[in-house]
CSV table of C-alpha atoms in Angstrom, one decimal:
chain,number,residue,atom,x,y,z
A,1,MET,CA,-37.3,-17.7,-19.4
A,2,SER,CA,-38.0,-14.1,-20.6
A,3,ALA,CA,-39.2,-11.3,-18.3
A,4,ALA,CA,-42.6,-11.5,-20.0
A,5,GLU,CA,-42.9,-15.2,-18.9
A,6,ILE,CA,-42.0,-14.8,-15.3
A,7,PRO,CA,-44.9,-16.3,-13.3
A,8,LEU,CA,-45.8,-13.7,-10.7
A,9,ARG,CA,-47.2,-14.4,-7.2
A,10,VAL,CA,-49.8,-11.6,-6.7
A,11,LEU,CA,-51.5,-10.5,-3.6
A,12,VAL,CA,-54.8,-8.8,-4.4
A,13,VAL,CA,-56.1,-6.5,-1.7
A,14,GLU,CA,-59.7,-5.6,-2.4
A,15,ASP,CA,-62.7,-5.4,-0.1
A,16,ASP,CA,-65.1,-5.8,-3.1
A,17,ASP,CA,-65.5,-9.5,-3.9
A,18,ILE,CA,-66.7,-8.9,-7.4
A,19,ALA,CA,-63.8,-6.6,-8.2
A,20,ALA,CA,-61.4,-9.1,-6.6
A,21,ASP,CA,-62.8,-12.0,-8.6
A,22,TYR,CA,-62.4,-10.0,-11.8
A,23,LEU,CA,-58.8,-9.1,-11.0
A,24,CYS,CA,-58.0,-12.8,-10.2
A,25,LEU,CA,-59.5,-13.8,-13.6
A,26,LEU,CA,-57.4,-11.3,-15.5
A,27,LEU,CA,-54.3,-12.2,-13.5
A,28,GLY,CA,-54.8,-15.9,-14.2
A,29,GLN,CA,-55.1,-15.2,-17.9
A,30,ASN,CA,-51.7,-13.4,-17.7
A,31,GLY,CA,-49.7,-16.2,-16.1
A,32,CYS,CA,-50.1,-15.0,-12.5
A,33,THR,CA,-51.2,-16.8,-9.3
A,34,ALA,CA,-53.4,-14.7,-7.2
A,35,THR,CA,-54.2,-14.6,-3.5
A,36,VAL,CA,-57.0,-12.4,-2.2
A,37,ALA,CA,-57.0,-10.4,1.0
A,38,GLY,CA,-60.2,-8.6,1.9
A,39,ASN,CA,-58.6,-5.9,4.0
A,40,GLY,CA,-55.2,-4.4,5.0
A,41,GLU,CA,-54.7,-6.5,8.2
A,42,GLU,CA,-55.4,-9.7,6.3
A,43,ALA,CA,-52.9,-8.5,3.6
A,44,LEU,CA,-50.2,-7.9,6.2
A,45,GLU,CA,-50.9,-11.4,7.6
A,46,PHE,CA,-50.3,-12.9,4.1
A,47,LEU,CA,-47.2,-10.9,3.6
A,48,ARG,CA,-45.8,-12.2,6.9
A,49,GLU,CA,-46.5,-15.8,5.9
A,50,LEU,CA,-45.9,-16.0,2.2
A,51,ARG,CA,-43.7,-14.5,-0.4
A,52,PHE,CA,-45.2,-12.4,-3.2
A,53,ASP,CA,-43.8,-10.6,-6.2
A,54,LEU,CA,-46.5,-8.1,-6.6
A,55,MET,CA,-49.3,-6.5,-4.5
A,56,LEU,CA,-52.3,-4.9,-6.2
A,57,THR,CA,-54.2,-3.0,-3.6
A,58,ASP,CA,-57.3,-0.9,-3.6
A,59,TRP,CA,-57.0,2.6,-2.2
A,60,MET,CA,-60.3,3.0,-0.4
A,61,MET,CA,-60.8,0.3,2.1
A,62,PRO,CA,-62.3,0.2,5.6
A,63,LYS,CA,-60.0,0.4,8.7
A,64,MET,CA,-56.7,0.6,6.8
A,65,ASP,CA,-56.5,2.3,3.4
A,66,GLY,CA,-54.2,1.3,0.6
A,67,VAL,CA,-51.6,4.0,1.3
A,68,GLU,CA,-51.3,2.9,4.9
A,69,LEU,CA,-51.0,-0.7,3.9
A,70,ILE,CA,-48.2,0.1,1.5
A,71,ARG,CA,-46.3,2.0,4.2
A,72,ARG,CA,-46.7,-0.9,6.7
A,73,ALA,CA,-45.8,-3.5,4.1
A,74,ARG,CA,-42.6,-1.6,3.2
A,75,GLU,CA,-41.7,-1.5,6.9
A,76,LEU,CA,-42.4,-5.2,7.3
A,77,LEU,CA,-40.6,-6.6,4.3
A,78,GLN,CA,-36.9,-7.0,3.7
A,79,HIS,CA,-37.2,-8.1,0.1
A,80,TYR,CA,-38.5,-6.2,-2.8
A,81,LEU,CA,-42.3,-6.2,-3.5
A,82,HIS,CA,-43.7,-4.4,-6.5
A,83,VAL,CA,-46.7,-2.4,-5.3
A,84,VAL,CA,-49.4,-1.1,-7.5
A,85,LEU,CA,-52.2,1.1,-6.1
A,86,LEU,CA,-55.6,0.9,-7.7
A,87,THR,CA,-57.1,4.4,-7.7
A,88,ALA,CA,-59.4,6.7,-9.5
A,89,PRO,CA,-58.3,9.2,-12.1
A,90,GLY,CA,-57.8,12.7,-10.8
A,91,GLU,CA,-56.4,11.6,-7.4
A,92,GLU,CA,-53.0,13.3,-7.8
A,93,ARG,CA,-52.6,14.1,-4.1
A,94,THR,CA,-53.3,10.5,-3.1
A,95,MET,CA,-50.9,9.3,-5.8
A,96,ARG,CA,-48.1,11.6,-4.4
A,97,THR,CA,-48.7,10.3,-0.9
A,98,ALA,CA,-48.8,6.7,-2.0
A,99,LEU,CA,-45.5,7.2,-4.0
A,100,GLU,CA,-43.9,8.5,-0.8
A,101,ALA,CA,-45.3,5.6,1.1
A,102,GLY,CA,-43.6,3.2,-1.4
A,103,ALA,CA,-46.0,2.6,-4.3
A,104,ASP,CA,-44.3,1.7,-7.5
A,105,ASP,CA,-47.1,2.1,-10.0
A,106,PHE,CA,-50.8,3.0,-10.3
A,107,LEU,CA,-53.8,1.6,-12.2
A,108,TYR,CA,-57.0,3.5,-12.7
A,109,LYS,CA,-60.3,1.9,-11.8
A,110,PRO,CA,-62.2,0.4,-13.5
A,111,ILE,CA,-59.3,-1.9,-14.5
A,112,SER,CA,-59.3,-3.0,-18.1
A,113,ALA,CA,-57.5,-6.1,-19.4
A,114,THR,CA,-55.1,-4.0,-21.4
A,115,GLN,CA,-54.3,-1.7,-18.5
A,116,LEU,CA,-53.5,-4.7,-16.3
A,117,GLN,CA,-51.3,-6.2,-19.0
A,118,LEU,CA,-49.3,-3.0,-19.2
A,119,GLY,CA,-49.0,-2.9,-15.4
A,120,LEU,CA,-47.8,-6.5,-15.3
A,121,ALA,CA,-45.3,-5.9,-18.1
A,122,THR,CA,-43.8,-3.0,-16.0
A,123,ALA,CA,-43.8,-5.2,-12.9
A,124,ARG,CA,-42.0,-8.0,-14.7
A,125,ARG,CA,-39.4,-5.7,-16.0
A,126,VAL,CA,-38.7,-4.1,-12.6
A,127,LEU,CA,-38.8,-7.5,-10.8
A,128,GLY,CA,-36.4,-8.9,-13.4
A,129,LEU,CA,-34.0,-6.0,-12.9
A,130,GLN,CA,-34.4,-6.5,-9.1
A,131,GLN,CA,-33.5,-10.2,-9.3
A,132,ARG,CA,-30.4,-9.4,-11.4
A,133,LEU,CA,-29.4,-6.8,-8.9
A,134,GLU,CA,-29.9,-9.1,-6.0
A,135,ARG,CA,-27.8,-11.8,-7.7
A,136,LYS,CA,-25.1,-9.3,-8.3
A,137,ASN,CA,-25.2,-8.1,-4.7
A,138,ARG,CA,-25.0,-11.6,-3.5
A,139,ALA,CA,-22.0,-12.3,-5.7
A,140,LEU,CA,-20.4,-9.0,-4.6
A,141,ALA,CA,-21.0,-9.8,-0.9
A,142,GLU,CA,-19.4,-13.2,-1.4
A,143,SER,CA,-16.4,-11.6,-3.2
A,144,THR,CA,-16.0,-9.0,-0.4
A,145,ARG,CA,-16.2,-11.8,2.1
A,146,ARG,CA,-13.4,-13.7,0.3
A,147,VAL,CA,-11.2,-10.6,-0.1
A,148,ARG,CA,-11.6,-9.8,3.6
A,149,ALA,CA,-10.8,-13.4,4.6
A,150,ALA,CA,-7.7,-13.3,2.3
A,151,TYR,CA,-6.6,-10.0,3.6
A,152,ARG,CA,-7.0,-11.2,7.2
A,153,GLN,CA,-5.0,-14.3,6.4
A,154,LEU,CA,-2.3,-12.2,4.6
A,155,LYS,CA,-2.1,-9.7,7.5
A,156,SER,CA,-1.8,-12.5,10.0
A,157,ASP,CA,0.9,-14.2,7.9
A,158,LEU,CA,2.8,-11.0,7.6
A,159,ARG,CA,2.6,-10.4,11.4
A,160,ALA,CA,3.8,-13.9,12.0
A,161,ALA,CA,6.7,-13.4,9.5
A,162,GLY,CA,7.5,-10.0,11.1
A,163,THR,CA,7.7,-11.6,14.6
A,164,MET,CA,9.9,-14.4,13.2
A,165,GLN,CA,12.1,-11.8,11.5
A,166,ARG,CA,12.6,-9.8,14.7
A,167,SER,CA,13.4,-13.0,16.7
A,168,LEU,CA,16.0,-14.0,14.1
A,169,ILE,CA,17.8,-10.7,13.9
A,170,THR,CA,17.3,-8.8,17.1
A,171,VAL,CA,20.6,-8.8,19.0
A,172,ASP,CA,20.8,-7.2,22.4
A,173,GLY,CA,23.6,-8.3,24.7
A,174,VAL,CA,27.4,-8.5,25.0
A,175,THR,CA,29.7,-10.2,22.6
A,176,GLY,CA,33.4,-10.0,23.1
A,177,PHE,CA,34.3,-6.4,23.6
A,178,LEU,CA,30.9,-5.2,22.4
A,179,ALA,CA,27.7,-4.4,24.2
A,180,HIS,CA,25.1,-4.2,21.5
A,181,GLY,CA,21.6,-3.0,21.3
A,182,SER,CA,19.2,-2.8,18.4
A,183,TYR,CA,15.9,-1.3,17.2
A,184,LEU,CA,14.0,-2.6,14.2
A,185,GLN,CA,10.8,-1.0,12.9
A,186,PRO,CA,9.7,-2.1,9.4
A,187,SER,CA,7.4,0.2,7.5
A,188,ILE,CA,4.9,-2.7,7.2
A,189,ASP,CA,5.1,-5.9,9.3
A,190,ILE,CA,8.3,-7.1,7.7
A,191,GLY,CA,11.0,-5.2,5.9
A,192,GLY,CA,14.3,-5.2,4.1
A,193,ASP,CA,16.5,-4.1,7.0
A,194,SER,CA,18.6,-6.6,8.9
A,195,PHE,CA,21.6,-6.7,11.2
A,196,GLY,CA,23.6,-9.1,13.3
A,197,VAL,CA,26.5,-9.5,15.7
A,198,LEU,CA,28.4,-12.7,15.9
A,199,PRO,CA,31.6,-13.9,17.7
A,200,LEU,CA,34.4,-15.1,15.5
A,201,GLU,CA,37.6,-16.8,16.5
A,202,ASP,CA,39.6,-13.6,16.0
A,203,GLY,CA,37.1,-10.9,17.1
A,204,THR,CA,33.5,-9.8,17.0
A,205,PHE,CA,31.8,-9.4,13.6
A,206,PHE,CA,28.8,-7.2,13.0
A,207,PHE,CA,26.8,-6.0,10.0
A,208,ALA,CA,23.8,-4.0,9.0
A,209,VAL,CA,21.9,-4.3,5.7
A,210,ASP,CA,19.2,-2.4,4.0
A,211,VAL,CA,17.7,-3.9,0.9
A,212,SER,CA,16.0,-1.6,-1.6
A,213,GLY,CA,12.2,-1.6,-1.5
A,214,HIS,CA,9.8,-2.6,1.3
A,215,GLY,CA,7.7,-5.5,2.3
A,216,VAL,CA,7.9,-9.2,1.5
A,217,PRO,CA,10.3,-9.1,-1.5
A,218,ALA,CA,12.7,-6.9,0.4
A,219,ALA,CA,12.4,-9.1,3.5
A,220,LEU,CA,13.1,-12.3,1.6
A,221,ASN,CA,16.1,-10.7,-0.1
A,222,SER,CA,17.3,-9.3,3.2
A,223,PHE,CA,16.9,-12.6,4.9
A,224,ALA,CA,19.0,-14.3,2.2
A,225,ILE,CA,21.7,-11.7,2.5
A,226,HIS,CA,21.7,-12.0,6.2
A,227,GLN,CA,22.2,-15.8,6.1
A,228,ARG,CA,24.9,-15.4,3.4
A,229,VAL,CA,26.8,-12.8,5.3
A,230,VAL,CA,26.8,-14.9,8.5
A,231,GLN,CA,28.0,-17.9,6.4
A,232,LEU,CA,30.8,-15.9,4.8
A,233,ALA,CA,31.9,-14.4,8.2
A,234,ARG,CA,31.9,-17.8,9.9
A,235,SER,CA,33.9,-19.3,7.1
A,236,GLY,CA,36.7,-16.8,7.7
A,237,THR,CA,36.0,-14.5,4.8
A,238,ASP,CA,37.4,-11.0,5.5
A,239,LEU,CA,35.3,-7.8,5.3
A,240,ARG,CA,36.3,-7.0,1.7
A,241,GLY,CA,35.6,-10.6,0.6
A,242,ILE,CA,32.2,-10.5,2.2
A,243,ALA,CA,31.3,-7.1,0.5
A,244,GLU,CA,32.6,-8.3,-2.9
A,245,ALA,CA,30.7,-11.7,-2.7
A,246,VAL,CA,27.4,-10.1,-1.7
A,247,ASN,CA,27.8,-7.4,-4.4
A,248,ARG,CA,28.5,-10.0,-7.1
A,249,GLU,CA,25.7,-12.2,-6.0
A,250,LEU,CA,23.2,-9.4,-6.1
A,251,MET,CA,24.5,-8.4,-9.5
A,252,ASP,CA,23.8,-12.0,-10.7
A,253,GLN,CA,20.2,-11.9,-9.4
A,254,PRO,CA,17.5,-11.6,-12.0
A,255,GLY,CA,15.8,-8.2,-11.9
A,256,GLU,CA,17.4,-5.3,-10.1
A,257,SER,CA,18.2,-5.6,-6.4
A,258,TYR,CA,20.3,-3.3,-4.4
A,259,ALA,CA,21.4,-3.1,-0.8
A,260,THR,CA,23.4,-0.8,1.4
A,261,ALA,CA,25.5,-2.4,4.1
A,262,LEU,CA,28.0,-2.0,6.8
A,263,PHE,CA,30.4,-4.8,7.7
A,264,GLY,CA,32.7,-4.5,10.7
A,265,VAL,CA,35.0,-6.4,13.0
A,266,VAL,CA,36.3,-5.5,16.4
A,267,ALA,CA,39.4,-7.6,16.7
A,268,THR,CA,41.4,-5.7,19.3
A,269,ASP,CA,40.4,-3.6,22.2
A,270,THR,CA,41.4,-0.4,20.5
A,271,GLU,CA,40.3,-0.6,16.9
A,272,ILE,CA,37.3,-1.3,14.7
A,273,SER,CA,37.5,-2.3,11.0
A,274,LEU,CA,34.7,-1.2,8.9
A,275,ILE,CA,33.4,-1.3,5.3
A,276,ARG,CA,30.6,1.1,4.4
A,277,ALA,CA,28.8,0.1,1.2
A,278,GLY,CA,26.4,3.0,0.5
A,279,HIS,CA,24.9,2.6,4.0
A,280,PRO,CA,24.4,5.9,5.9
A,281,PRO,CA,27.7,6.8,7.7
A,282,PRO,CA,27.7,5.4,11.2
A,283,VAL,CA,28.2,7.8,14.1
A,284,ILE,CA,31.2,7.2,16.3
A,285,VAL,CA,30.9,8.7,19.7
A,286,LYS,CA,34.0,9.0,21.8
A,287,SER,CA,33.9,8.5,25.5
A,288,CYS,CA,34.5,12.2,25.9
A,289,GLY,CA,31.1,12.8,24.2
A,290,LYS,CA,32.5,13.9,20.8
A,291,ALA,CA,30.3,12.5,18.0
A,292,GLU,CA,31.1,12.4,14.3
A,293,PHE,CA,30.1,10.5,11.2
A,294,ALA,CA,32.5,7.9,9.7
A,295,GLU,CA,32.1,9.2,6.2
A,296,ASP,CA,34.5,7.2,4.2
A,297,GLY,CA,32.8,4.5,2.2
A,298,GLY,CA,32.0,2.9,-1.2
A,299,LEU,CA,29.1,2.2,-3.5
A,300,PRO,CA,25.9,0.2,-2.6
A,301,LEU,CA,25.9,-3.5,-3.3
A,302,GLY,CA,24.4,-4.9,-6.5
A,303,MET,CA,24.9,-1.8,-8.6
A,304,PHE,CA,28.3,-2.2,-10.2
A,305,GLU,CA,30.4,-5.3,-10.8
A,306,ALA,CA,33.7,-3.5,-10.4
A,307,ALA,CA,32.8,-1.7,-7.2
A,308,ALA,CA,35.7,-1.5,-4.7
A,309,PHE,CA,35.2,-1.7,-1.0
A,310,ASP,CA,37.9,-0.2,1.2
A,311,VAL,CA,38.3,-1.0,4.8
A,312,LEU,CA,38.3,1.9,7.2
A,313,GLN,CA,40.1,1.6,10.5
A,314,LEU,CA,38.7,3.6,13.5
A,315,ARG,CA,40.0,4.0,17.0
A,316,PHE,CA,37.4,2.3,19.2
A,317,GLU,CA,38.3,2.3,22.9
A,318,GLN,CA,36.6,1.7,26.2
A,319,GLY,CA,33.5,3.8,26.5
A,320,ASP,CA,33.3,4.6,22.8
A,321,LEU,CA,30.1,3.9,20.9
A,322,LEU,CA,29.3,3.2,17.2
A,323,LEU,CA,25.8,3.8,16.0
A,324,CYS,CA,24.8,2.1,12.7
A,325,TYR,CA,21.4,3.0,11.2
A,326,SER,CA,19.4,2.8,8.0
A,327,ASP,CA,18.2,5.8,6.1
A,328,GLY,CA,14.7,5.2,7.5
A,329,VAL,CA,15.9,7.1,10.6
A,330,MET,CA,16.2,10.3,8.5
A,331,GLU,CA,12.8,9.6,6.9
A,332,SER,CA,11.3,9.5,10.4
A,333,GLY,CA,12.2,13.1,10.7
A,334,MET,CA,15.5,13.0,12.5
A,335,GLY,CA,18.1,15.0,10.6
A,336,GLU,CA,21.8,14.2,10.6
A,337,ASP,CA,22.6,17.1,13.0
A,338,GLU,CA,19.9,16.0,15.4
A,339,LEU,CA,21.3,12.4,15.3
A,340,LEU,CA,24.8,13.6,16.1
A,341,ALA,CA,23.4,15.7,19.0
A,342,PHE,CA,21.4,12.8,20.2
A,343,CYS,CA,24.5,10.5,20.2
A,344,ALA,CA,26.7,13.1,21.8
A,345,SER,CA,24.3,13.4,24.7
A,346,ALA,CA,23.6,9.7,25.1
A,347,ARG,CA,26.8,8.4,26.6
A,348,THR,CA,25.5,5.0,27.8
A,349,SER,CA,25.7,1.5,26.6
A,350,GLY,CA,24.7,0.3,23.1
A,351,VAL,CA,21.6,-1.4,24.5
A,352,GLU,CA,20.3,1.8,26.1
A,353,VAL,CA,21.2,4.1,23.1
A,354,ALA,CA,19.3,1.8,20.7
A,355,ALA,CA,16.3,1.7,22.9
A,356,ALA,CA,16.3,5.5,23.5
A,357,LEU,CA,16.7,6.3,19.8
A,358,GLY,CA,13.9,3.9,19.0
A,359,GLN,CA,11.7,5.7,21.5
A,360,LYS,CA,12.7,9.1,20.1
A,361,LEU,CA,12.0,8.1,16.5
A,362,SER,CA,8.6,6.7,17.5
A,363,GLU,CA,7.8,10.0,19.2
A,364,LEU,CA,8.8,11.9,16.1
A,365,ARG,CA,6.4,9.8,14.0
A,366,GLY,CA,3.6,10.2,16.5
A,367,GLY,CA,3.3,6.4,16.9
A,368,THR,CA,2.5,5.9,13.2
A,369,ASP,CA,4.2,3.3,10.9
A,370,PRO,CA,7.4,4.7,9.4
A,371,PRO,CA,7.5,5.4,5.7
A,372,ASP,CA,10.7,3.4,5.3
A,373,ASP,CA,12.1,0.4,7.3
A,374,ILE,CA,14.2,1.6,10.3
A,375,SER,CA,17.0,-0.3,11.8
A,376,VAL,CA,19.5,0.8,14.5
A,377,LEU,CA,22.4,-1.2,15.8
A,378,ALA,CA,24.3,0.5,18.6
A,379,LEU,CA,27.7,-1.0,19.7
A,380,SER,CA,29.6,0.2,22.7
A,381,ARG,CA,33.0,-0.9,23.7
A,382,VAL,CA,33.0,-2.5,27.2
B,1,MET,CA,6.4,11.6,-14.4
B,2,ILE,CA,9.1,13.0,-16.7
B,3,ILE,CA,9.3,15.6,-19.5
B,4,VAL,CA,11.9,14.9,-22.1
B,5,ASP,CA,13.3,17.8,-24.0
B,6,SER,CA,15.9,17.2,-26.8
B,7,ARG,CA,18.8,19.7,-26.9
B,8,GLY,CA,20.9,18.7,-29.9
B,9,ASP,CA,22.3,15.3,-29.1
B,10,VAL,CA,21.5,15.7,-25.4
B,11,ALA,CA,18.3,14.4,-23.8
B,12,MET,CA,17.1,16.6,-21.0
B,13,VAL,CA,15.0,14.6,-18.7
B,14,HIS,CA,13.0,16.7,-16.2
B,15,VAL,CA,11.8,14.6,-13.4
B,16,ALA,CA,8.4,15.8,-12.4
B,17,VAL,CA,7.8,14.0,-9.1
B,18,ASP,CA,8.8,15.1,-5.6
B,19,ARG,CA,9.7,11.6,-4.4
B,20,LEU,CA,11.6,9.2,-6.5
B,21,ASP,CA,11.1,6.2,-4.3
B,22,ALA,CA,10.0,2.5,-4.4
B,23,ALA,CA,6.5,3.6,-5.3
B,24,ALA,CA,7.5,6.0,-8.2
B,25,SER,CA,10.5,4.2,-9.6
B,26,PRO,CA,8.8,1.6,-11.8
B,27,ALA,CA,6.8,4.3,-13.5
B,28,PHE,CA,9.9,6.5,-13.8
B,29,LYS,CA,11.8,3.6,-15.5
B,30,GLN,CA,9.0,2.9,-17.8
B,31,ALA,CA,8.6,6.5,-18.8
B,32,VAL,CA,12.3,6.8,-19.5
B,33,ALA,CA,12.2,3.6,-21.6
B,34,SER,CA,9.3,4.9,-23.7
B,35,GLN,CA,10.3,8.5,-24.0
B,36,VAL,CA,14.1,8.6,-24.3
B,37,ASP,CA,15.6,7.3,-27.6
B,38,ALA,CA,17.5,4.1,-27.1
B,39,ASP,CA,20.6,5.5,-28.8
B,40,THR,CA,20.8,8.6,-26.6
B,41,ALA,CA,24.3,8.9,-25.4
B,42,LYS,CA,24.1,12.2,-23.4
B,43,LEU,CA,21.6,12.7,-20.7
B,44,VAL,CA,20.9,15.5,-18.2
B,45,LEU,CA,18.6,14.5,-15.4
B,46,ASP,CA,17.0,17.6,-14.1
B,47,MET,CA,16.2,16.8,-10.4
B,48,ARG,CA,15.1,20.3,-9.3
B,49,ALA,CA,11.6,19.1,-8.4
B,50,VAL,CA,12.7,16.0,-6.5
B,51,GLU,CA,12.8,16.4,-2.7
B,52,PHE,CA,13.6,12.8,-1.8
B,53,VAL,CA,15.2,9.7,-3.4
B,54,ASP,CA,15.4,6.3,-1.7
B,55,SER,CA,17.6,3.4,-2.6
B,56,THR,CA,15.1,2.1,-5.2
B,57,GLY,CA,15.1,5.6,-6.8
B,58,LEU,CA,18.9,5.6,-6.9
B,59,GLY,CA,18.7,2.1,-8.5
B,60,ALA,CA,16.4,3.6,-11.2
B,61,ILE,CA,19.0,6.4,-11.9
B,62,VAL,CA,21.8,3.8,-12.1
B,63,SER,CA,19.7,1.7,-14.5
B,64,LEU,CA,19.2,4.8,-16.6
B,65,MET,CA,22.9,5.2,-16.8
B,66,LYS,CA,23.4,1.5,-17.7
B,67,ARG,CA,21.0,2.0,-20.7
B,68,LEU,CA,23.5,4.5,-22.2
B,69,PRO,CA,26.1,3.3,-24.7
B,70,PRO,CA,29.7,2.7,-23.3
B,71,ASP,CA,30.7,6.2,-24.2
B,72,GLY,CA,27.5,7.7,-22.8
B,73,VAL,CA,27.3,10.2,-20.0
B,74,LEU,CA,24.6,11.0,-17.5
B,75,VAL,CA,24.8,14.1,-15.3
B,76,ILE,CA,22.5,15.5,-12.7
B,77,ALA,CA,21.2,19.0,-12.7
B,78,ALA,CA,19.9,21.0,-9.8
B,79,PRO,CA,19.8,18.3,-7.1
B,80,ARG,CA,18.3,19.5,-3.8
B,81,HIS,CA,20.3,19.0,-0.6
B,82,PRO,CA,18.8,15.6,0.4
B,83,VAL,CA,19.4,14.2,-3.0
B,84,ARG,CA,22.9,15.6,-3.1
B,85,ARG,CA,23.6,14.2,0.3
B,86,LEU,CA,22.3,10.8,-0.7
B,87,LEU,CA,24.5,10.7,-3.7
B,88,GLN,CA,27.4,11.6,-1.5
B,89,ILE,CA,26.6,8.9,1.1
B,90,THR,CA,26.3,6.2,-1.5
B,91,GLY,CA,29.5,7.2,-3.3
B,92,LEU,CA,27.4,7.8,-6.5
B,93,ASP,CA,28.6,11.4,-6.5
B,94,ARG,CA,31.8,10.0,-8.0
B,95,LEU,CA,29.9,8.5,-10.9
B,96,PHE,CA,27.3,11.2,-11.5
B,97,ARG,CA,28.6,14.8,-12.0
B,98,GLN,CA,26.3,17.3,-10.5
B,99,PHE,CA,25.6,20.9,-11.6
B,100,ASP,CA,23.6,23.6,-10.0
B,101,THR,CA,21.6,24.4,-13.1
B,102,THR,CA,20.5,22.6,-16.3
B,103,GLU,CA,22.4,25.2,-18.4
B,104,GLU,CA,25.7,24.4,-16.6
B,105,ALA,CA,25.0,20.7,-17.1
B,106,LEU,CA,24.3,21.2,-20.8
B,107,ALA,CA,27.4,23.3,-21.3
B,108,ALA,CA,29.5,20.7,-19.6
B,109,ILE,CA,28.4,17.8,-21.7
B,110,GLY,CA,28.3,19.7,-25.0
B,111,GLY,CA,24.7,20.2,-25.7
């Protein structure tokens, strides 16, 4: 149906019966159904009860004039009503007031058939546009509702996944010679950092991994690496074998996926064996309070097939502490010198150091989410 | 993202972002792929504008190196301290020679 054929429901507000009858006749000839109200109050009653597309109202009426009726009709109605004021030529001031009150168009009395046809054509065009706009608004509101629902679902899933990730990898306690504490703060709900401590037949194995990127892809990859490292360690693979296997498997993955990692074993009560694959150098804190970085290390995992991973041996005696951390620590605003100073002054157990560092990093960020995933694994020799 | 400037047989790639991270790296790789000739064998990466690189950014630099032919060479010019330190931590300083200025980098690889 074209705009010109839209049947309009018209409310005619006219206190003169003859004029009202004439308008109804013309409206009927132009495909409209007309209802007549003899005054403003009656018109408002009709507007409360029935739905109209167009209101044609006289200006000069007893009790309530046309301008007042328009103002009150606009206050009353939620939907669009096309409003035409019937007035006399030369009433510019009235027209301006009526426009401010909500009139859309004006017809000059006496109304001719042609004048009314032109007014109806305008009304039909505006009402057609209004209907299209309302349809689009409804579709937009529905889309927004769906997007919000999807976002809420996604956020809820991410939170649940984050909680699961934490419960899988958070390790606080004592294993063999090691008291270990940890701190994990992904940049969004889940992240690519992971770590673990597990007892083996010949010592205590620990590791920390940071997969490139953030969010779900990094978390999935990190989880897979975590499981693989645990499997390799439990099957008796040595540190170099673990690093080489993970490096090779990341190289074989489609796309580009990199990770930095630390793998270590405490097999005796005086020494720690360590491989650092691109991961930030861990801090070793001696019981006397001296703190330094264990700098020696090799390339990240997943970058080069032929990467070599050398094992570093460090003295690790009663009261010593090893702090492993991801580069998110530096991105939180703690420089390497500050980290060393923090470690040197925090001569307590791994559990307490990890918690204190987590607290300190949170303060540095002012409680906001970190720009990069942060993980800390603190190991103290008991 | 990048400005490429050919100096003889050397492609000088000026990195025009302050952070080469997970957010910027895909666009960086795409820009390199479209603006640097595939047969380029010598490349200077001018990092003077880059304040920060994360592991994804490092990966992007490594893949840039892997694009080069077997006899190709990629060097880094004017890395700032955080970038230099990251290369050191990750052992990539042994693969990517670094120079204080682009002129020194060009002179070293024969531009």
